[in-house]
PDB file of C-alpha atoms in Angstrom:
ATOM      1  CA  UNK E   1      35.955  10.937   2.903  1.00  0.00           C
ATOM      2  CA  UNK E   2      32.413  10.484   2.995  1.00  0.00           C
ATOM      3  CA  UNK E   3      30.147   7.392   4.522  1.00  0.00           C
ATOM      4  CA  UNK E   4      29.756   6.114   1.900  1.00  0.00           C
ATOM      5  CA  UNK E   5      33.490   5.611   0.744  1.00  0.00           C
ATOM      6  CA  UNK E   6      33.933   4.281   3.852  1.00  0.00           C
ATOM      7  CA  UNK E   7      31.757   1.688   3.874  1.00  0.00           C
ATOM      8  CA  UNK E   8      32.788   0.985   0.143  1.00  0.00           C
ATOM      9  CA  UNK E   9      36.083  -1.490   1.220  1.00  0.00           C
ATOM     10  CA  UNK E  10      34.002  -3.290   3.704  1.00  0.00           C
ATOM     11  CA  UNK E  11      32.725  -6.561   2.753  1.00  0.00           C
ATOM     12  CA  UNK E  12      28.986  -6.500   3.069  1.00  0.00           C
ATOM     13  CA  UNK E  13      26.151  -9.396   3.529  1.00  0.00           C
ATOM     14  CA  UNK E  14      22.472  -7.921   3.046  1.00  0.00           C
ATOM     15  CA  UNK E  15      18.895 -10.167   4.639  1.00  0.00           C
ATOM     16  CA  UNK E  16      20.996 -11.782   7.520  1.00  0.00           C
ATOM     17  CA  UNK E  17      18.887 -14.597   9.136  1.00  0.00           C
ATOM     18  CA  UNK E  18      21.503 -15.747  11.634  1.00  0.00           C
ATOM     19  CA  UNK E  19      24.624 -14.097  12.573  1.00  0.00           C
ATOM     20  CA  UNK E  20      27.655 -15.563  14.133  1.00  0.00           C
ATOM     21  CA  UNK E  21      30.951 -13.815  15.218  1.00  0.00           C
ATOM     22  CA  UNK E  22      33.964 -15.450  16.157  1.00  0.00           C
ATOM     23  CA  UNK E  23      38.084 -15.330  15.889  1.00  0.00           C
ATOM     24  CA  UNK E  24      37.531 -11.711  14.112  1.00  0.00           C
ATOM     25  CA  UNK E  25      35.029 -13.006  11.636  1.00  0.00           C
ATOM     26  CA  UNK E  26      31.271 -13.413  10.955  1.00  0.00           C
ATOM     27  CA  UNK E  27      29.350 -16.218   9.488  1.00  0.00           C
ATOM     28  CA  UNK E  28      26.141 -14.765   8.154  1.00  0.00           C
ATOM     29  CA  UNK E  29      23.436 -17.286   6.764  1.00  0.00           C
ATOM     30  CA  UNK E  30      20.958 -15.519   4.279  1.00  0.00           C
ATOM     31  CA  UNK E  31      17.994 -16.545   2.406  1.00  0.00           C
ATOM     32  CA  UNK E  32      18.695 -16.491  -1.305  1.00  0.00           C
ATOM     33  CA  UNK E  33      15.768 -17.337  -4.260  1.00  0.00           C
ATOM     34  CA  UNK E  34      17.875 -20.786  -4.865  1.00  0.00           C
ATOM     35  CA  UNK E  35      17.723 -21.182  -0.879  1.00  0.00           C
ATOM     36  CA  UNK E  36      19.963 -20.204   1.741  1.00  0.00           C
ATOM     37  CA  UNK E  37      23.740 -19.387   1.092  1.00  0.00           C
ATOM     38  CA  UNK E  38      26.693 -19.092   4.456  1.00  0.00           C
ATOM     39  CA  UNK E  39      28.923 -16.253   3.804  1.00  0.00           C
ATOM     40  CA  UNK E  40      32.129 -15.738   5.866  1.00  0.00           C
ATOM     41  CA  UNK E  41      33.050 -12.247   6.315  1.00  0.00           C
ATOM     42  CA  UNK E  42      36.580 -10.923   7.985  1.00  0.00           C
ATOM     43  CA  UNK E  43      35.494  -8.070  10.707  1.00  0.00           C
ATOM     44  CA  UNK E  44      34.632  -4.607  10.781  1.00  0.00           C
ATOM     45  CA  UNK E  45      31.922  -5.435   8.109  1.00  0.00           C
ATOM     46  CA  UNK E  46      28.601  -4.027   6.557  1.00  0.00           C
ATOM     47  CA  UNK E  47      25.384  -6.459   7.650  1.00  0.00           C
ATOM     48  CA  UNK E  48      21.841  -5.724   7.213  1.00  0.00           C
ATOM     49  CA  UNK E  49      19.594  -8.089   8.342  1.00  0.00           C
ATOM     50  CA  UNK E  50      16.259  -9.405   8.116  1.00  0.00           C
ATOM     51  CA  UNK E  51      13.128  -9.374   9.947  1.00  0.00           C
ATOM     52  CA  UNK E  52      13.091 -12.705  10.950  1.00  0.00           C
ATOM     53  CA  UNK E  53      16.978 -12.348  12.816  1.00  0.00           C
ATOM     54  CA  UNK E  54      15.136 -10.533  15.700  1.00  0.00           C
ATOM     55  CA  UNK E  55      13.586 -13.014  18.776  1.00  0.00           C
ATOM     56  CA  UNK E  56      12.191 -11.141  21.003  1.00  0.00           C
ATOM     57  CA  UNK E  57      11.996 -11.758  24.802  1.00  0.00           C
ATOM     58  CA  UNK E  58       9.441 -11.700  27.288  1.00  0.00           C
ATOM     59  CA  UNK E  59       9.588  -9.563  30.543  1.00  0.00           C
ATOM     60  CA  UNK E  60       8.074 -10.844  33.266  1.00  0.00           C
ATOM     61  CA  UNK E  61       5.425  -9.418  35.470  1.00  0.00           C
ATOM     62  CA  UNK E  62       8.067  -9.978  38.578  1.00  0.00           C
ATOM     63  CA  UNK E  63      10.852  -8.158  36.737  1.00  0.00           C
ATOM     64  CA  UNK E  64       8.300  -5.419  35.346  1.00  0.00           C
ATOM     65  CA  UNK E  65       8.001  -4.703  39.157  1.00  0.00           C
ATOM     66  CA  UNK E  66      11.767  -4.626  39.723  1.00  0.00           C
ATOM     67  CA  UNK E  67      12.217  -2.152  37.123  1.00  0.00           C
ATOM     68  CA  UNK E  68       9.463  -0.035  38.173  1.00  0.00           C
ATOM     69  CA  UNK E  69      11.035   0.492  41.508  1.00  0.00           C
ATOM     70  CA  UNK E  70      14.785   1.258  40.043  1.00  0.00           C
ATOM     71  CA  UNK E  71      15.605   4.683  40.325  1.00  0.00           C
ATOM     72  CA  UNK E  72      15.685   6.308  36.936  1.00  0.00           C
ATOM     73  CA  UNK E  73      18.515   8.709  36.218  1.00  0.00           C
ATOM     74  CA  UNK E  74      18.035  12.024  34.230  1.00  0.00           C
ATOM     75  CA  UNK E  75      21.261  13.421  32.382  1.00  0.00           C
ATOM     76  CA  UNK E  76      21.069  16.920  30.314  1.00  0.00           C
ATOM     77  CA  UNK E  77      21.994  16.621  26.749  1.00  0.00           C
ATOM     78  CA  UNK E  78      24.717  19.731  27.751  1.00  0.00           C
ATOM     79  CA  UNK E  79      26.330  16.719  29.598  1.00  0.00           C
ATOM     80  CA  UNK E  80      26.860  14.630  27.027  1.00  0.00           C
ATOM     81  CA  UNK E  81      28.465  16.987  25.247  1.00  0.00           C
ATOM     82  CA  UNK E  82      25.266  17.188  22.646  1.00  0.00           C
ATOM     83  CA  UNK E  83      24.257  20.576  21.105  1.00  0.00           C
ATOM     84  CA  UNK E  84      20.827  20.961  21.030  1.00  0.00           C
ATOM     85  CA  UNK E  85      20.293  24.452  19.234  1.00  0.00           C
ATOM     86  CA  UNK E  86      17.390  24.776  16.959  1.00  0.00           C
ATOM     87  CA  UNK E  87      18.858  24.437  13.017  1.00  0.00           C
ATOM     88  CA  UNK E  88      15.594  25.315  11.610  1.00  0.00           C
ATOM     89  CA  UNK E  89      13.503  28.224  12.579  1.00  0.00           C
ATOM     90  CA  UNK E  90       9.578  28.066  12.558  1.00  0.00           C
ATOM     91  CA  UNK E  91       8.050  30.812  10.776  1.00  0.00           C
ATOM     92  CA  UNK E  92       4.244  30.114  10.746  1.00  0.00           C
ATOM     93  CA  UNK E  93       2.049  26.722  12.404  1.00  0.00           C
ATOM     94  CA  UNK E  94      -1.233  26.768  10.746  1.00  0.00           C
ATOM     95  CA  UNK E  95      -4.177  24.551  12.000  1.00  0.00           C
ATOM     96  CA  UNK E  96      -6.377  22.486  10.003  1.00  0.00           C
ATOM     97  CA  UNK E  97      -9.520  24.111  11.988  1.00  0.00           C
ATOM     98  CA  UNK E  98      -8.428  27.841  11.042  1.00  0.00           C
ATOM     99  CA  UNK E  99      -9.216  26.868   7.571  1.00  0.00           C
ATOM    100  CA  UNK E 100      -6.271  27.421   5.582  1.00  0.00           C
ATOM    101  CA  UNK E 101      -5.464  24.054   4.267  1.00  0.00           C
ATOM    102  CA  UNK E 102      -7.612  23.804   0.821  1.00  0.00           C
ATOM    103  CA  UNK E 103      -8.100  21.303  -1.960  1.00  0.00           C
ATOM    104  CA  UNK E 104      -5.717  21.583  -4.420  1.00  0.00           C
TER     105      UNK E 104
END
């Protein structure tokens, strides 16, 4: 089964603006060319969203200092059970000063 076929018996809402989830459902609003439409959708579901869904925060300059002074933990990929072998194998890296690129 691909991703696609799974994603196929999902019901889907594309250019979210606001998002609500509640009692195993989501209320999605979306902009629509007549105006804006609510669509109720029974969880897991397929949303994409739009630009305007996002409202960013502001750090402040005191907790910019607290997280400056947090230790920060480094974890090998081997760890986390991630293989990180090469797939594809270089076999030449040419530079735009050695002259070999040319008009076509």
């Amino acid at each position: 089964m691909t991703l696609r076929d799974a994603l196929a018996n999902l019901p889907q809402a594309t250019f979210a603006a606001k998002i609500a989830i509640a009692d195993g459902k989501a209320t999605v609003e979306r902009e629509v060319d007549g105006g804006a439409e609510t669509l109720s959708l029974k969880l897991p579901a397929v949303v994409t969203t739009d630009l305007r869904l996002n409202e960013p925060r502001y750090v402040t300059l005191p907790n910019i200092t607290k997280a400056k002074k947090k230790p920060l933990e480094t974890v090998k990929p081997e760890n986390l059970g991630v293989d990180v072998t090469p797939r594809l194998k270089t076999l030449k890296a040419l530079s735009s000063d050695s002259g070999t690129w040319r008009k076509s």
